[in-house]
mmCIF file of C-alpha atoms in Angstrom:
data_model
loop_
_atom_site.group_PDB
_atom_site.id
_atom_site.type_symbol
_atom_site.label_atom_id
_atom_site.label_comp_id
_atom_site.label_asym_id
_atom_site.label_seq_id
_atom_site.Cartn_x
_atom_site.Cartn_y
_atom_site.Cartn_z
ATOM 1 C CA MET K 1 -75.107 -8.588 -23.159
ATOM 2 C CA GLU K 2 -75.490 -6.828 -19.843
ATOM 3 C CA SER K 3 -73.044 -4.026 -19.072
ATOM 4 C CA VAL K 4 -72.166 -2.747 -15.638
ATOM 5 C CA LYS K 5 -70.028 -0.011 -14.103
ATOM 6 C CA LEU K 6 -68.148 0.327 -10.849
ATOM 7 C CA THR K 7 -68.787 3.054 -8.315
ATOM 8 C CA TRP K 8 -66.656 3.817 -5.281
ATOM 9 C CA VAL K 9 -65.765 6.427 -2.684
ATOM 10 C CA HIS K 10 -62.311 7.887 -2.104
ATOM 11 C CA ASP K 11 -61.614 8.360 1.588
ATOM 12 C CA GLY K 12 -62.187 11.974 2.610
ATOM 13 C CA SER K 13 -64.644 12.632 -0.230
ATOM 14 C CA ASP K 14 -68.404 12.768 0.054
ATOM 15 C CA ARG K 15 -68.951 12.095 -3.670
ATOM 16 C CA ARG K 16 -69.139 8.701 -5.349
ATOM 17 C CA ARG K 17 -66.936 8.156 -8.374
ATOM 18 C CA GLU K 18 -68.000 6.073 -11.362
ATOM 19 C CA SER K 19 -65.958 4.169 -13.920
ATOM 20 C CA ALA K 20 -65.752 5.788 -17.348
ATOM 21 C CA VAL K 21 -66.008 2.409 -19.061
ATOM 22 C CA THR K 22 -68.463 -0.461 -18.831
ATOM 23 C CA TYR K 23 -67.624 -4.056 -18.007
ATOM 24 C CA SER K 24 -69.191 -7.466 -18.368
ATOM 25 C CA PRO K 25 -70.478 -8.687 -15.001
ATOM 26 C CA ALA K 26 -67.664 -11.277 -14.797
ATOM 27 C CA ALA K 27 -64.937 -8.726 -15.539
ATOM 28 C CA ALA K 28 -66.493 -6.261 -13.090
ATOM 29 C CA GLU K 29 -65.964 -8.746 -10.252
ATOM 30 C CA ASP K 30 -62.222 -8.803 -11.017
ATOM 31 C CA TYR K 31 -61.996 -5.009 -11.246
ATOM 32 C CA LYS K 32 -64.004 -4.673 -8.027
ATOM 33 C CA GLN K 33 -61.417 -6.740 -6.167
ATOM 34 C CA TYR K 34 -58.644 -4.611 -7.687
ATOM 35 C CA MET K 35 -60.342 -1.384 -6.590
ATOM 36 C CA GLU K 36 -61.036 -2.697 -3.074
ATOM 37 C CA ALA K 37 -57.313 -3.426 -2.656
ATOM 38 C CA ARG K 38 -56.334 0.189 -3.431
ATOM 39 C CA ASP K 39 -55.476 2.499 -0.553
ATOM 40 C CA GLY K 40 -58.103 5.124 0.158
ATOM 41 C CA VAL K 41 -60.913 3.418 -1.778
ATOM 42 C CA SER K 42 -64.038 2.114 -0.068
ATOM 43 C CA ASP K 43 -67.617 1.042 -0.763
ATOM 44 C CA VAL K 44 -66.959 -0.391 -4.230
ATOM 45 C CA GLN K 45 -70.216 -1.393 -5.906
ATOM 46 C CA ILE K 46 -71.204 -2.940 -9.229
ATOM 47 C CA VAL K 47 -74.172 -1.110 -10.762
ATOM 48 C CA PRO K 48 -76.084 -1.459 -14.053
ATOM 49 C CA ALA K 49 -74.802 0.807 -16.820
ATOM 50 C CA GLN K 50 -77.335 3.212 -18.245
ATOM 51 C CA PRO K 51 -77.838 2.850 -22.005
#
């Protein structure tokens, strides 16, 4: 099963943050929408998790 993580940027920061947990691709889509709705969060991406 493929695992993915989310990455995002907090406004005012020049570093990307990465989720501490991995998700299935389907679940990641739901969490991506949740993150995009948060204040101060931008550029949410779904990326492959490294083994």
